[in-house]
Coordinates of C-alpha atoms in Angstrom, one line a residue:
Chain A
M22 CA 28.3 -66.3 -17.7
A23 CA 24.5 -66.3 -18.5
H24 CA 22.2 -66.6 -15.6
L25 CA 18.5 -67.1 -15.0
V26 CA 16.4 -66.0 -12.0
T27 CA 13.5 -68.3 -11.5
T28 CA 11.0 -69.5 -9.0
R29 CA 10.2 -72.7 -10.9
T30 CA 11.4 -76.1 -9.8
R31 CA 10.7 -79.6 -11.1
A32 CA 8.3 -80.2 -8.1
S33 CA 6.4 -77.0 -8.9
T34 CA 5.8 -78.0 -12.5
V35 CA 4.5 -81.4 -11.4
A36 CA 2.4 -79.7 -8.8
A37 CA 1.0 -77.2 -11.4
V38 CA 0.0 -80.1 -13.6
I39 CA -1.7 -81.9 -10.8
A40 CA -3.4 -78.7 -9.5
L41 CA -4.8 -78.1 -13.1
G42 CA -6.0 -81.7 -13.1
L43 CA -7.7 -81.2 -9.6
V44 CA -9.4 -78.0 -10.7
A45 CA -10.8 -79.8 -13.8
L46 CA -11.9 -82.7 -11.6
G47 CA -13.4 -80.1 -9.2
L48 CA -15.5 -78.6 -12.2
I49 CA -16.9 -81.8 -13.3
L50 CA -17.4 -83.2 -9.8
P51 CA -21.1 -82.3 -9.3
A52 CA -22.0 -84.6 -12.2
F53 CA -21.3 -87.7 -10.0
A54 CA -20.7 -86.4 -6.4
S55 CA -23.2 -86.6 -3.6
R56 CA -25.0 -83.5 -2.3
S57 CA -23.2 -83.8 1.1
L58 CA -19.8 -84.0 -0.6
I59 CA -20.6 -80.8 -2.6
Q60 CA -21.6 -79.1 0.7
D61 CA -18.3 -80.4 2.5
L62 CA -16.3 -79.0 -0.4
F63 CA -18.1 -75.7 -0.3
F64 CA -17.1 -75.3 3.3
I65 CA -13.4 -76.5 2.8
L66 CA -13.1 -74.1 -0.3
T67 CA -14.5 -71.1 1.4
M68 CA -12.4 -71.5 4.6
L69 CA -9.4 -72.2 2.4
T70 CA -9.9 -68.9 0.6
L71 CA -10.4 -67.0 4.0
A72 CA -7.2 -68.6 5.2
Q73 CA -5.2 -67.8 2.1
L74 CA -6.3 -64.2 2.3
W75 CA -5.4 -64.0 6.0
N76 CA -2.1 -65.7 5.3
L77 CA -1.5 -63.0 2.6
I78 CA -1.9 -60.1 4.9
A79 CA -0.3 -61.7 8.0
G80 CA 2.1 -64.2 6.8
F81 CA 3.4 -62.5 3.8
G82 CA 2.6 -58.8 4.7
G83 CA 3.2 -59.0 8.4
M84 CA -0.2 -57.3 9.3
V85 CA -1.8 -59.6 11.8
S86 CA -5.4 -58.7 11.6
V87 CA -8.0 -60.2 14.1
G88 CA -10.7 -58.2 12.3
Q89 CA -11.3 -60.2 9.2
Q90 CA -14.9 -61.0 10.3
A91 CA -15.6 -57.3 9.6
F92 CA -15.2 -58.0 5.9
V93 CA -17.1 -61.3 6.0
G94 CA -20.0 -59.7 7.9
I95 CA -20.2 -56.5 5.8
G96 CA -20.0 -58.5 2.5
A97 CA -22.8 -60.8 3.6
Y98 CA -24.9 -57.8 4.8
A99 CA -24.3 -55.9 1.5
M100 CA -25.5 -58.8 -0.4
F101 CA -28.7 -59.2 1.7
A102 CA -29.1 -55.5 1.2
G103 CA -29.0 -56.0 -2.6
V104 CA -31.4 -58.8 -2.6
I105 CA -34.0 -57.5 0.1
L106 CA -33.8 -53.7 -0.5
W107 CA -33.1 -53.5 -4.2
G108 CA -34.4 -56.7 -5.5
W109 CA -31.0 -58.0 -7.0
D110 CA -30.4 -61.6 -7.8
P111 CA -28.2 -63.1 -5.0
V112 CA -25.4 -64.1 -7.3
P113 CA -24.6 -60.6 -8.9
A114 CA -25.4 -59.3 -5.3
I115 CA -22.2 -61.1 -4.3
L116 CA -20.2 -58.4 -6.1
L117 CA -21.9 -55.8 -3.9
G118 CA -20.4 -57.7 -0.9
G119 CA -16.9 -57.3 -2.2
L120 CA -17.6 -53.5 -3.0
A121 CA -18.8 -53.0 0.5
A122 CA -15.8 -54.7 2.1
L123 CA -13.4 -52.7 0.1
L124 CA -15.2 -49.5 1.1
L125 CA -15.0 -50.6 4.8
A126 CA -11.3 -51.5 4.5
I127 CA -10.5 -47.8 3.6
P128 CA -11.3 -46.3 7.0
M129 CA -10.2 -49.5 8.7
A130 CA -6.7 -49.3 7.3
F131 CA -6.5 -45.6 7.9
F132 CA -7.2 -46.2 11.6
A133 CA -5.4 -49.5 12.1
F134 CA -2.2 -48.4 10.2
R135 CA -1.6 -45.9 13.0
L136 CA -1.2 -48.7 15.4
Q137 CA 2.2 -50.5 15.4
G138 CA 2.8 -54.3 15.5
A139 CA 0.8 -56.1 18.2
Y140 CA -1.7 -53.1 18.7
F141 CA -2.7 -53.4 15.0
A142 CA -4.3 -56.8 15.8
I143 CA -6.5 -55.5 18.5
G144 CA -7.2 -52.3 16.5
T145 CA -8.7 -54.2 13.6
W146 CA -10.8 -56.2 16.3
V147 CA -12.3 -52.9 17.6
I148 CA -13.2 -51.7 14.2
A149 CA -14.8 -55.1 13.5
E150 CA -16.9 -54.8 16.7
V151 CA -17.9 -51.2 15.8
T152 CA -19.1 -52.5 12.5
R153 CA -21.1 -55.2 14.0
L154 CA -22.7 -52.8 16.5
L155 CA -23.6 -50.4 13.7
V156 CA -25.0 -53.1 11.5
A157 CA -27.1 -54.5 14.4
Q158 CA -28.9 -51.0 14.3
W159 CA -29.9 -51.6 10.7
K160 CA -33.6 -52.4 11.5
T161 CA -34.7 -53.1 7.8
L162 CA -32.2 -55.9 7.8
G163 CA -33.4 -57.4 11.0
G164 CA -31.4 -55.4 13.6
G165 CA -29.9 -57.5 16.3
T166 CA -31.8 -60.7 15.5
G167 CA -31.2 -60.9 11.8
T168 CA -33.2 -62.0 8.9
S169 CA -33.5 -64.5 6.0
L170 CA -33.3 -64.2 2.3
P171 CA -36.9 -64.2 0.8
R172 CA -38.1 -67.4 -0.6
E173 CA -38.7 -65.7 -4.1
A174 CA -35.2 -64.5 -4.2
T175 CA -33.6 -67.9 -3.5
S176 CA -36.1 -69.8 -5.8
D177 CA -34.9 -68.4 -9.1
I178 CA -31.2 -67.6 -8.8
I179 CA -29.5 -67.1 -12.3
G180 CA -28.3 -70.4 -13.7
V181 CA -29.8 -72.6 -11.1
A182 CA -32.5 -73.8 -13.3
A183 CA -29.9 -74.7 -15.9
I184 CA -27.9 -76.5 -13.5
A185 CA -30.9 -78.4 -12.3
D186 CA -31.7 -79.6 -15.9
L187 CA -28.1 -80.4 -16.6
F188 CA -27.5 -82.7 -13.7
G189 CA -31.2 -83.7 -13.1
L190 CA -31.2 -82.3 -9.6
R191 CA -33.9 -80.5 -7.3
D192 CA -33.5 -76.8 -7.0
A193 CA -32.0 -77.0 -3.5
A194 CA -29.2 -79.3 -4.7
A195 CA -28.6 -77.3 -7.8
R196 CA -28.2 -74.2 -5.6
D197 CA -25.5 -76.0 -3.6
V198 CA -23.8 -76.8 -7.0
M199 CA -23.9 -73.2 -8.0
A200 CA -22.4 -72.0 -4.7
Y201 CA -19.7 -74.8 -4.9
W202 CA -18.7 -73.8 -8.3
L203 CA -18.4 -70.1 -7.3
A204 CA -16.5 -71.2 -4.2
L205 CA -14.1 -73.1 -6.4
L206 CA -13.8 -70.1 -8.7
L207 CA -12.9 -67.9 -5.7
A208 CA -10.6 -70.4 -4.1
V209 CA -8.6 -71.0 -7.5
G210 CA -8.7 -67.3 -8.4
T211 CA -7.4 -66.1 -5.0
M212 CA -4.6 -68.7 -4.9
A213 CA -3.5 -67.9 -8.5
A214 CA -3.7 -64.2 -7.8
I215 CA -1.7 -64.5 -4.6
H216 CA 1.0 -66.7 -6.3
A217 CA 1.2 -64.2 -9.1
L218 CA 1.4 -61.3 -6.7
L219 CA 4.2 -62.9 -4.6
R220 CA 6.3 -63.6 -7.7
S221 CA 6.0 -60.1 -8.9
R222 CA 8.0 -57.0 -7.8
T223 CA 5.1 -56.0 -5.6
G224 CA 5.4 -59.4 -3.8
L225 CA 9.1 -58.9 -3.3
A226 CA 8.4 -55.4 -1.9
L227 CA 5.7 -56.9 0.4
A228 CA 8.2 -59.5 1.9
A229 CA 10.8 -56.8 2.4
V230 CA 8.4 -54.5 4.3
R231 CA 7.4 -57.4 6.5
D232 CA 10.9 -58.5 7.3
N233 CA 12.1 -54.9 7.9
D234 CA 10.0 -51.8 7.2
N235 CA 12.9 -49.2 7.4
A236 CA 15.3 -51.2 5.4
A237 CA 12.8 -51.8 2.6
Q238 CA 12.0 -48.0 2.5
S239 CA 15.7 -47.2 2.4
V240 CA 16.0 -49.2 -0.9
G241 CA 13.0 -47.4 -2.5
V242 CA 10.1 -49.5 -1.5
D243 CA 6.9 -47.5 -0.9
A244 CA 5.8 -49.4 2.2
R245 CA 2.5 -47.6 2.8
R246 CA 1.5 -48.2 -0.8
V247 CA 2.3 -51.9 -0.8
K248 CA 0.5 -52.4 2.7
W249 CA -2.6 -50.5 1.6
L250 CA -2.7 -52.3 -1.7
V251 CA -2.6 -55.8 -0.1
F252 CA -4.9 -55.0 2.8
L253 CA -7.6 -53.7 0.4
A254 CA -7.3 -56.5 -2.0
A255 CA -7.7 -59.1 0.7
A256 CA -10.6 -57.2 2.2
L257 CA -12.4 -57.2 -1.3
M258 CA -11.9 -60.9 -1.6
T259 CA -12.9 -61.6 2.0
G260 CA -16.1 -59.7 1.4
L261 CA -16.9 -61.7 -1.9
V262 CA -16.3 -65.0 0.2
G263 CA -18.5 -63.6 3.1
A264 CA -21.4 -62.9 0.6
L265 CA -21.1 -66.2 -1.1
I266 CA -21.2 -68.0 2.3
Y267 CA -24.5 -66.2 3.2
V268 CA -25.9 -66.9 -0.3
Q269 CA -25.6 -70.6 0.6
T270 CA -26.7 -70.0 4.2
A271 CA -29.6 -67.7 3.3
R272 CA -30.0 -66.6 7.0
I273 CA -28.0 -63.9 8.7
S274 CA -27.5 -62.2 12.0
P275 CA -24.9 -59.8 13.3
D276 CA -23.4 -62.2 15.7
A277 CA -23.0 -64.9 13.2
A278 CA -21.8 -62.8 10.3
F279 CA -19.4 -60.9 12.5
S280 CA -18.3 -64.0 14.6
V281 CA -14.6 -63.7 15.6
T282 CA -14.5 -67.5 16.2
N283 CA -15.9 -68.6 12.9
W284 CA -14.3 -66.2 10.5
T285 CA -10.9 -65.2 12.2
A286 CA -10.1 -67.8 14.8
Y287 CA -10.7 -70.8 12.7
V288 CA -9.1 -69.1 9.8
I289 CA -6.0 -68.3 12.0
F290 CA -5.9 -71.9 13.2
I291 CA -6.0 -73.2 9.6
A292 CA -3.1 -71.1 8.7
V293 CA -1.1 -71.8 11.8
I294 CA -1.6 -75.5 11.8
G295 CA -0.8 -75.7 8.1
G296 CA 2.0 -73.4 8.0
I297 CA 2.1 -69.4 7.8
G298 CA 3.8 -67.7 5.1
R299 CA 3.5 -70.4 2.5
L300 CA 0.8 -71.0 0.0
E301 CA 0.7 -74.8 0.8
G302 CA 0.2 -74.2 4.5
P303 CA -3.6 -73.2 4.5
V304 CA -4.3 -76.1 1.9
L305 CA -3.0 -78.7 4.3
G306 CA -4.3 -76.9 7.3
V307 CA -7.9 -76.7 6.0
L308 CA -7.8 -80.4 5.3
V309 CA -6.6 -81.0 9.0
F310 CA -9.3 -78.6 10.2
W311 CA -12.1 -80.2 8.2
A312 CA -11.0 -83.6 9.4
L313 CA -11.0 -82.4 13.1
Q314 CA -14.4 -80.5 12.6
T315 CA -16.0 -83.7 11.1
A316 CA -14.7 -86.0 13.8
F317 CA -15.1 -83.8 17.0
A318 CA -17.5 -80.8 16.3
D319 CA -20.1 -82.5 18.4
Y320 CA -18.0 -82.2 21.5
G321 CA -18.5 -78.4 21.4
A322 CA -16.4 -76.6 23.9
I323 CA -14.0 -79.5 24.5
Y324 CA -13.3 -79.4 20.7
L325 CA -12.5 -75.7 20.6
L326 CA -10.3 -76.1 23.8
A327 CA -8.3 -78.7 22.0
L328 CA -8.0 -76.5 18.9
G329 CA -6.7 -73.6 20.9
L330 CA -4.2 -75.8 22.6
L331 CA -3.2 -77.5 19.3
A332 CA -2.5 -73.9 17.9
I333 CA -0.3 -73.1 21.0
V334 CA 1.5 -76.4 20.8
T335 CA 2.1 -75.8 17.0
M336 CA 3.5 -72.2 17.6
L337 CA 5.8 -73.7 20.4
F338 CA 7.2 -76.7 18.6
A339 CA 6.5 -76.2 14.9
P340 CA 6.2 -72.4 14.3
R341 CA 6.1 -72.9 10.6
G342 CA 3.2 -75.4 10.8
L343 CA 2.9 -78.9 9.4
W344 CA 4.0 -77.8 5.9
G345 CA 7.1 -76.3 7.5
L346 CA 7.9 -79.8 8.9
I347 CA 7.4 -81.3 5.6
A348 CA 9.4 -78.7 3.7
D349 CA 12.3 -78.7 6.2
R350 CA 12.7 -82.5 5.7
T351 CA 12.3 -82.7 2.0
G352 CA 12.8 -79.2 0.6
L353 CA 9.6 -79.6 -1.2
A354 CA 7.7 -76.4 -2.5
L355 CA 4.7 -77.0 -4.6
F356 CA 3.9 -73.3 -5.2
P357 CA 7.4 -71.8 -4.8
V358 CA 7.8 -68.0 -4.5
Q359 CA 11.5 -68.1 -3.5
R360 CA 13.8 -66.9 -6.3
R361 CA 16.7 -68.9 -7.3
L362 CA 19.7 -68.0 -9.3
I363 CA 20.6 -70.5 -11.9
L364 CA 24.0 -70.0 -13.6
K365 CA 24.6 -71.4 -16.9
G366 CA 28.3 -72.0 -17.7
P367 CA 29.7 -71.8 -21.1
S368 CA 29.8 -75.6 -21.5
D369 CA 25.9 -76.0 -21.2
G370 CA 24.7 -72.8 -22.2
Chain B
M5 CA -28.2 -32.7 37.3
I6 CA -28.7 -35.9 35.3
W7 CA -25.6 -35.1 33.1
L8 CA -23.4 -34.5 36.1
D9 CA -24.6 -37.8 37.5
T10 CA -23.9 -39.5 34.1
I11 CA -20.4 -38.2 34.0
V12 CA -19.6 -39.1 37.7
Q13 CA -20.9 -42.7 37.1
G14 CA -18.9 -42.7 33.9
I15 CA -15.7 -41.7 35.6
L16 CA -16.2 -44.3 38.4
L17 CA -16.9 -47.0 35.7
G18 CA -13.6 -46.0 34.1
G19 CA -11.9 -47.2 37.3
L20 CA -13.0 -50.7 36.6
Y21 CA -11.7 -50.3 32.9
A22 CA -8.4 -49.0 34.3
L23 CA -8.1 -52.1 36.4
F24 CA -8.7 -54.2 33.3
A25 CA -6.0 -52.2 31.6
A26 CA -3.3 -51.9 34.3
G27 CA -2.0 -55.5 33.8
L28 CA -2.1 -55.2 30.1
S29 CA -0.2 -52.0 30.2
L30 CA 2.4 -53.4 32.6
V31 CA 3.1 -56.4 30.5
F32 CA 3.3 -54.4 27.2
G33 CA 5.5 -51.8 28.8
I34 CA 8.1 -54.3 29.9
M35 CA 8.2 -56.9 27.0
R36 CA 6.2 -55.4 24.1
L37 CA 3.8 -58.4 24.3
V38 CA 0.1 -58.0 23.8
N39 CA -1.7 -60.8 25.7
L40 CA -4.9 -61.5 23.7
A41 CA -6.1 -63.7 26.4
H42 CA -6.0 -60.9 29.0
G43 CA -9.8 -60.6 29.1
D44 CA -10.3 -64.4 29.5
L45 CA -7.8 -64.4 32.3
I46 CA -9.9 -61.8 34.1
I47 CA -12.9 -64.1 33.7
F48 CA -10.8 -66.9 34.8
A49 CA -9.8 -65.1 37.9
A50 CA -13.5 -64.2 38.5
F51 CA -14.4 -67.9 38.5
A52 CA -11.6 -68.7 40.8
I53 CA -12.9 -66.1 43.3
L54 CA -16.5 -67.5 42.8
L55 CA -15.2 -71.1 43.5
I56 CA -13.4 -70.0 46.6
V57 CA -16.5 -68.1 47.9
G58 CA -18.8 -70.9 47.1
S59 CA -16.6 -73.7 48.6
T60 CA -15.5 -71.7 51.8
G61 CA -18.1 -69.2 52.3
L62 CA -15.4 -66.4 52.8
N63 CA -16.0 -62.9 52.2
P64 CA -15.2 -62.0 48.5
F65 CA -12.3 -59.7 49.4
L66 CA -10.6 -62.5 51.5
A67 CA -11.3 -65.0 48.7
A68 CA -9.5 -62.5 46.2
L69 CA -6.6 -62.4 48.6
L70 CA -6.4 -66.2 48.5
A71 CA -6.8 -66.2 44.6
A72 CA -4.1 -63.6 44.1
P73 CA -1.1 -65.8 44.8
V74 CA -2.6 -68.5 42.7
M75 CA -3.1 -66.2 39.8
F76 CA 0.5 -65.0 40.3
A77 CA 1.7 -68.5 39.9
V78 CA -0.6 -68.9 36.8
G79 CA 1.0 -65.8 35.3
W80 CA 4.5 -66.7 36.3
A81 CA 4.2 -70.3 34.8
L82 CA 2.5 -69.0 31.6
Q83 CA 5.4 -66.6 31.0
A84 CA 8.2 -69.0 32.0
F85 CA 6.9 -71.9 30.2
V86 CA 5.1 -70.7 27.2
L87 CA 5.4 -67.0 26.4
N88 CA 9.2 -66.7 27.0
R89 CA 9.7 -69.4 24.3
V90 CA 7.9 -67.3 21.6
L91 CA 9.1 -63.8 22.5
G92 CA 11.3 -62.3 19.9
R93 CA 11.6 -59.8 17.1
D94 CA 8.7 -61.5 15.2
I95 CA 5.4 -60.5 16.8
L96 CA 3.3 -63.1 15.1
P97 CA 4.2 -66.2 17.4
P98 CA 3.2 -64.5 20.8
L99 CA 0.1 -63.0 19.3
L100 CA -1.1 -66.3 17.9
V101 CA -0.1 -68.3 21.1
T102 CA -2.1 -65.9 23.3
F103 CA -5.0 -66.0 20.7
G104 CA -5.0 -69.8 21.0
L105 CA -4.9 -69.5 24.8
S106 CA -7.9 -67.1 24.7
V107 CA -10.0 -69.7 22.7
A108 CA -8.8 -72.5 24.9
L109 CA -9.7 -70.6 28.2
Q110 CA -13.1 -69.5 26.9
N111 CA -14.1 -73.0 26.1
G112 CA -12.4 -74.6 29.0
L113 CA -14.5 -72.3 31.4
L114 CA -17.6 -73.1 29.3
E115 CA -17.0 -76.8 29.8
A116 CA -16.4 -76.3 33.6
F117 CA -18.9 -73.7 34.5
S118 CA -21.5 -73.8 31.7
A119 CA -22.8 -70.6 29.9
D120 CA -24.8 -69.5 32.8
S121 CA -24.4 -66.0 34.2
Q122 CA -22.6 -65.9 37.5
R123 CA -22.2 -63.2 40.1
I124 CA -19.9 -62.9 43.3
R125 CA -22.3 -62.0 46.0
A126 CA -21.1 -59.2 48.3
G127 CA -24.1 -58.7 50.6
A128 CA -25.1 -55.3 51.7
L129 CA -22.1 -53.7 49.9
E130 CA -23.8 -54.3 46.6
S131 CA -26.6 -51.8 47.1
A132 CA -24.9 -49.3 49.5
S133 CA -24.6 -45.7 48.4
I134 CA -23.3 -42.4 49.6
D135 CA -25.0 -39.1 49.2
L136 CA -22.5 -36.5 48.0
G137 CA -24.7 -33.4 47.7
P138 CA -25.6 -33.1 44.0
V139 CA -25.1 -36.8 43.1
T140 CA -25.5 -40.1 44.8
V141 CA -22.8 -42.7 44.2
G142 CA -22.7 -46.3 44.9
V143 CA -20.1 -47.6 47.4
M144 CA -19.1 -50.4 45.1
P145 CA -18.3 -48.0 42.1
L146 CA -16.5 -45.8 44.5
L147 CA -14.5 -48.6 46.0
T148 CA -13.5 -49.8 42.5
F149 CA -12.2 -46.4 41.5
A150 CA -10.4 -46.0 44.8
S151 CA -8.8 -49.5 44.1
A152 CA -7.7 -48.5 40.6
V153 CA -6.1 -45.3 41.9
G154 CA -4.4 -47.4 44.7
A155 CA -3.1 -50.0 42.3
I156 CA -1.8 -47.7 39.9
F157 CA -0.1 -45.6 42.6
L158 CA 1.6 -48.8 44.1
L159 CA 2.6 -49.9 40.6
N160 CA 4.3 -46.5 40.0
R161 CA 6.0 -46.7 43.3
L162 CA 7.2 -50.2 42.5
F163 CA 8.5 -49.0 39.0
Y164 CA 10.3 -46.0 40.3
T165 CA 11.5 -46.7 43.8
T166 CA 12.4 -50.4 44.1
A167 CA 15.1 -52.7 42.9
L168 CA 12.6 -54.8 41.1
G169 CA 11.1 -51.7 39.4
R170 CA 14.6 -50.7 38.3
A171 CA 15.1 -54.2 36.8
F172 CA 11.7 -53.8 35.0
R173 CA 12.7 -50.5 33.5
A174 CA 16.1 -51.5 32.5
T175 CA 14.7 -54.6 30.8
S176 CA 12.1 -52.6 29.1
D177 CA 14.7 -50.2 27.7
D178 CA 17.2 -52.7 26.6
A179 CA 16.9 -56.4 27.6
V180 CA 20.4 -57.3 26.2
T181 CA 22.4 -54.7 28.1
A182 CA 20.2 -55.4 31.2
S183 CA 21.3 -59.0 31.1
L184 CA 24.9 -57.9 31.1
M185 CA 24.3 -56.1 34.4
G186 CA 23.2 -59.4 36.0
I187 CA 19.5 -59.2 35.3
N188 CA 17.9 -62.3 33.9
P189 CA 15.3 -60.9 31.5
R190 CA 13.2 -64.2 31.4
S191 CA 12.8 -64.3 35.1
V192 CA 11.9 -60.5 35.1
F193 CA 9.4 -61.2 32.4
A194 CA 7.9 -64.0 34.5
I195 CA 7.7 -61.9 37.6
A196 CA 6.0 -59.0 35.5
T197 CA 3.3 -61.3 34.1
G198 CA 2.8 -62.9 37.7
L199 CA 2.3 -59.3 38.9
A200 CA -0.1 -58.5 36.1
M201 CA -2.2 -61.4 37.2
V202 CA -2.4 -60.1 40.7
I203 CA -3.9 -56.8 39.2
V204 CA -6.2 -59.0 37.1
T205 CA -7.5 -60.7 40.2
L206 CA -8.4 -57.4 41.6
A207 CA -10.1 -56.5 38.5
A208 CA -12.0 -59.8 38.6
L209 CA -13.1 -59.3 42.0
Y210 CA -14.9 -55.9 41.1
L211 CA -16.2 -57.1 37.9
G212 CA -17.7 -60.2 39.4
M213 CA -19.3 -58.2 42.3
R214 CA -20.7 -55.4 40.2
S215 CA -22.2 -57.3 37.3
N216 CA -23.0 -60.7 35.9
F217 CA -20.3 -62.6 34.1
D218 CA -20.1 -65.6 31.9
P219 CA -17.2 -67.4 30.0
S220 CA -17.9 -65.6 26.8
I221 CA -17.3 -61.9 28.0
G222 CA -13.6 -61.9 28.1
P223 CA -12.8 -60.6 24.6
A224 CA -14.9 -57.5 25.2
R225 CA -12.9 -56.8 28.5
L226 CA -9.7 -57.1 26.5
I227 CA -11.0 -54.5 24.1
Y228 CA -11.9 -52.0 26.8
A229 CA -8.6 -52.6 28.4
F230 CA -6.8 -52.1 25.1
E231 CA -8.7 -48.9 24.4
A232 CA -7.9 -47.4 27.8
V233 CA -4.2 -48.1 27.3
I234 CA -4.0 -46.6 23.7
I235 CA -6.0 -43.4 24.7
G236 CA -3.8 -43.0 27.8
G237 CA -0.6 -43.4 25.7
L238 CA 1.7 -46.5 26.0
G239 CA 3.7 -46.8 29.1
S240 CA 1.8 -44.2 31.2
L241 CA -0.1 -45.8 34.0
W242 CA -1.9 -42.6 35.1
G243 CA -2.8 -42.1 31.3
T244 CA -4.4 -45.6 31.4
L245 CA -6.6 -44.4 34.3
L246 CA -7.6 -41.4 32.4
G247 CA -8.2 -43.6 29.3
G248 CA -10.4 -45.8 31.3
A249 CA -12.4 -42.7 32.6
I250 CA -12.8 -41.5 29.0
I251 CA -14.3 -44.8 27.9
G252 CA -16.5 -45.1 31.0
V253 CA -17.9 -41.5 30.5
A254 CA -18.4 -42.0 26.7
Q255 CA -20.4 -45.2 27.5
T256 CA -22.6 -43.7 30.2
I257 CA -23.4 -40.8 28.0
G258 CA -24.1 -43.0 25.1
A259 CA -26.4 -45.2 27.4
Q260 CA -28.1 -42.1 28.5
I261 CA -29.1 -41.1 24.9
N262 CA -30.0 -44.7 23.8
P263 CA -29.3 -47.9 25.8
E264 CA -28.2 -49.7 22.6
W265 CA -25.5 -47.1 22.0
Q266 CA -23.5 -47.6 25.3
I267 CA -20.7 -49.9 24.0
L268 CA -20.7 -48.2 20.4
A269 CA -20.1 -44.8 22.2
G270 CA -17.0 -46.1 24.0
H271 CA -15.5 -47.5 20.8
I272 CA -16.2 -44.2 18.9
A273 CA -14.5 -42.2 21.7
F274 CA -11.4 -44.4 21.3
L275 CA -11.5 -43.9 17.5
V276 CA -11.8 -40.1 17.8
V277 CA -8.7 -40.0 20.1
L278 CA -6.9 -42.3 17.7
L279 CA -7.7 -39.8 15.0
I280 CA -6.5 -36.8 16.6
R281 CA -3.8 -38.1 19.0
P282 CA -2.5 -41.3 17.3
R283 CA 0.0 -41.9 20.1
G284 CA -2.4 -41.3 23.0
L285 CA -2.7 -38.5 25.4
F286 CA 0.4 -39.1 27.5
P287 CA 2.8 -41.3 25.3
R288 CA 5.9 -42.4 27.2
A289 CA 7.3 -45.6 25.7
V290 CA 8.6 -45.6 22.3
D291 CA 7.5 -48.3 20.1

């Protein structure tokens, strides 16, 4: 009997078409969208990318990191160093951010992988703190109080003039469009790469290591290699996102760039509320988070209190998040990574 | 003499860190749960003591005595109604629940008490000191260290000489088999977390009397506690005391060289120990 192993479903084909349509719409959006919508979408896309990357290492890889702010921070600072110390253009300097995060991830993984399970989480947090304290000693980049991108660097970023001409925008608005496109590129690229990874042999190995380290090794999976690979790749991408966020912000300080609330707590809440261990989860989660943020962020501490309680309630009553609830009821999977065996009998095949 | 003084002050400071860490170590030893809200619970207890002192005018030590049973109840309820529901083979749910609790507690305290620095006033005790020949030590640091030693001694006695301690150890080794012998692991867990919160109250008392605190400083206390536990080795309470002392000495030496390096030096000492002895100095529990 002929058989076929596939992850494709009818829903996933429809979803792929819709996703392509959305990406195309996203690309041409600056032609008619308002500046504030572009800024909101920039926020949504960057948080989505960070949440997908955390979801990759924690949800699919079982490595619960509370130290992702280290990569955002070091990425942002490396970009600043490129611009201020070596006179780079901010956009190519984003690549420096990715590189710096990758370099930081090597010692971080070396230390943190010595800690098991829950202790891994605080281990990553300690290393992020050490990085923050060291960066705060870097006096040429403002030390503990931080610094801003010089005006001459932000005034002629590559491509911004062309965007300004194309859409007839002022420079500041054109910079937002540029940042938005880069965020769209990173978000789509990250999700496509994670989807491809999870459907590959390495993705299967990653899930096996998460579910049972020893059993995975017994069938020939090189658990260390898989974990290193995924951790470093996520760090690199997180560094790029961090650098991009601070190209847009143009002002940096160690406390903001290495903030555990902004870059790890929010990101974890997005993944938890949307659904851990699924690509659809963070997408839904970031929309819920953005809606809450827009409606209630003015309430400050009360808002964060409620967000923390919401995460607890979600873990207690819907541990697989909102998307988990939807998927359990409908069996829907927009970006399926589960392999299904399809047998073709002689009659139809 | 300045270096001897630095080291003595560091060891005494380590007593405070050991108090932060003892509760964390207890909970981890019994149920393999890392409570990411541990630091925020310390700050919560400090505000509870502050509130009692403020409203009744009691001596802080008596106020802590009143706060301790309340904190026991908080810990018991937290474990019985929330954490027991998410304990299991997967470490993700308890980690995320306690992380959510950490953020919720921090911001709840911020809303209730504002971001202002607070302090529990202890009168003359704050500045009293004893001359020990080559070094002069503050009464408060000395009392902290003595309390840490006392708490760890009592915890060890509890673990190895009482029926409750036997239940703790049995549940820690194998919860399923322990439940066959008539122990209810869930109730053992709830008592353990309650007990950890009593130690947290003691830690909060000294934290609040020795330095200023505000709602945002919980996570840093969690990190010091965690470092002390890892340096000492999982499951060893005396190791935790030594771990606290190592962090304390590293911090005072770092601060002696350059005040900005105090915190950093403590973290680096931790990383060095992790590098040469990944399982800590006195590992006992296997995990």
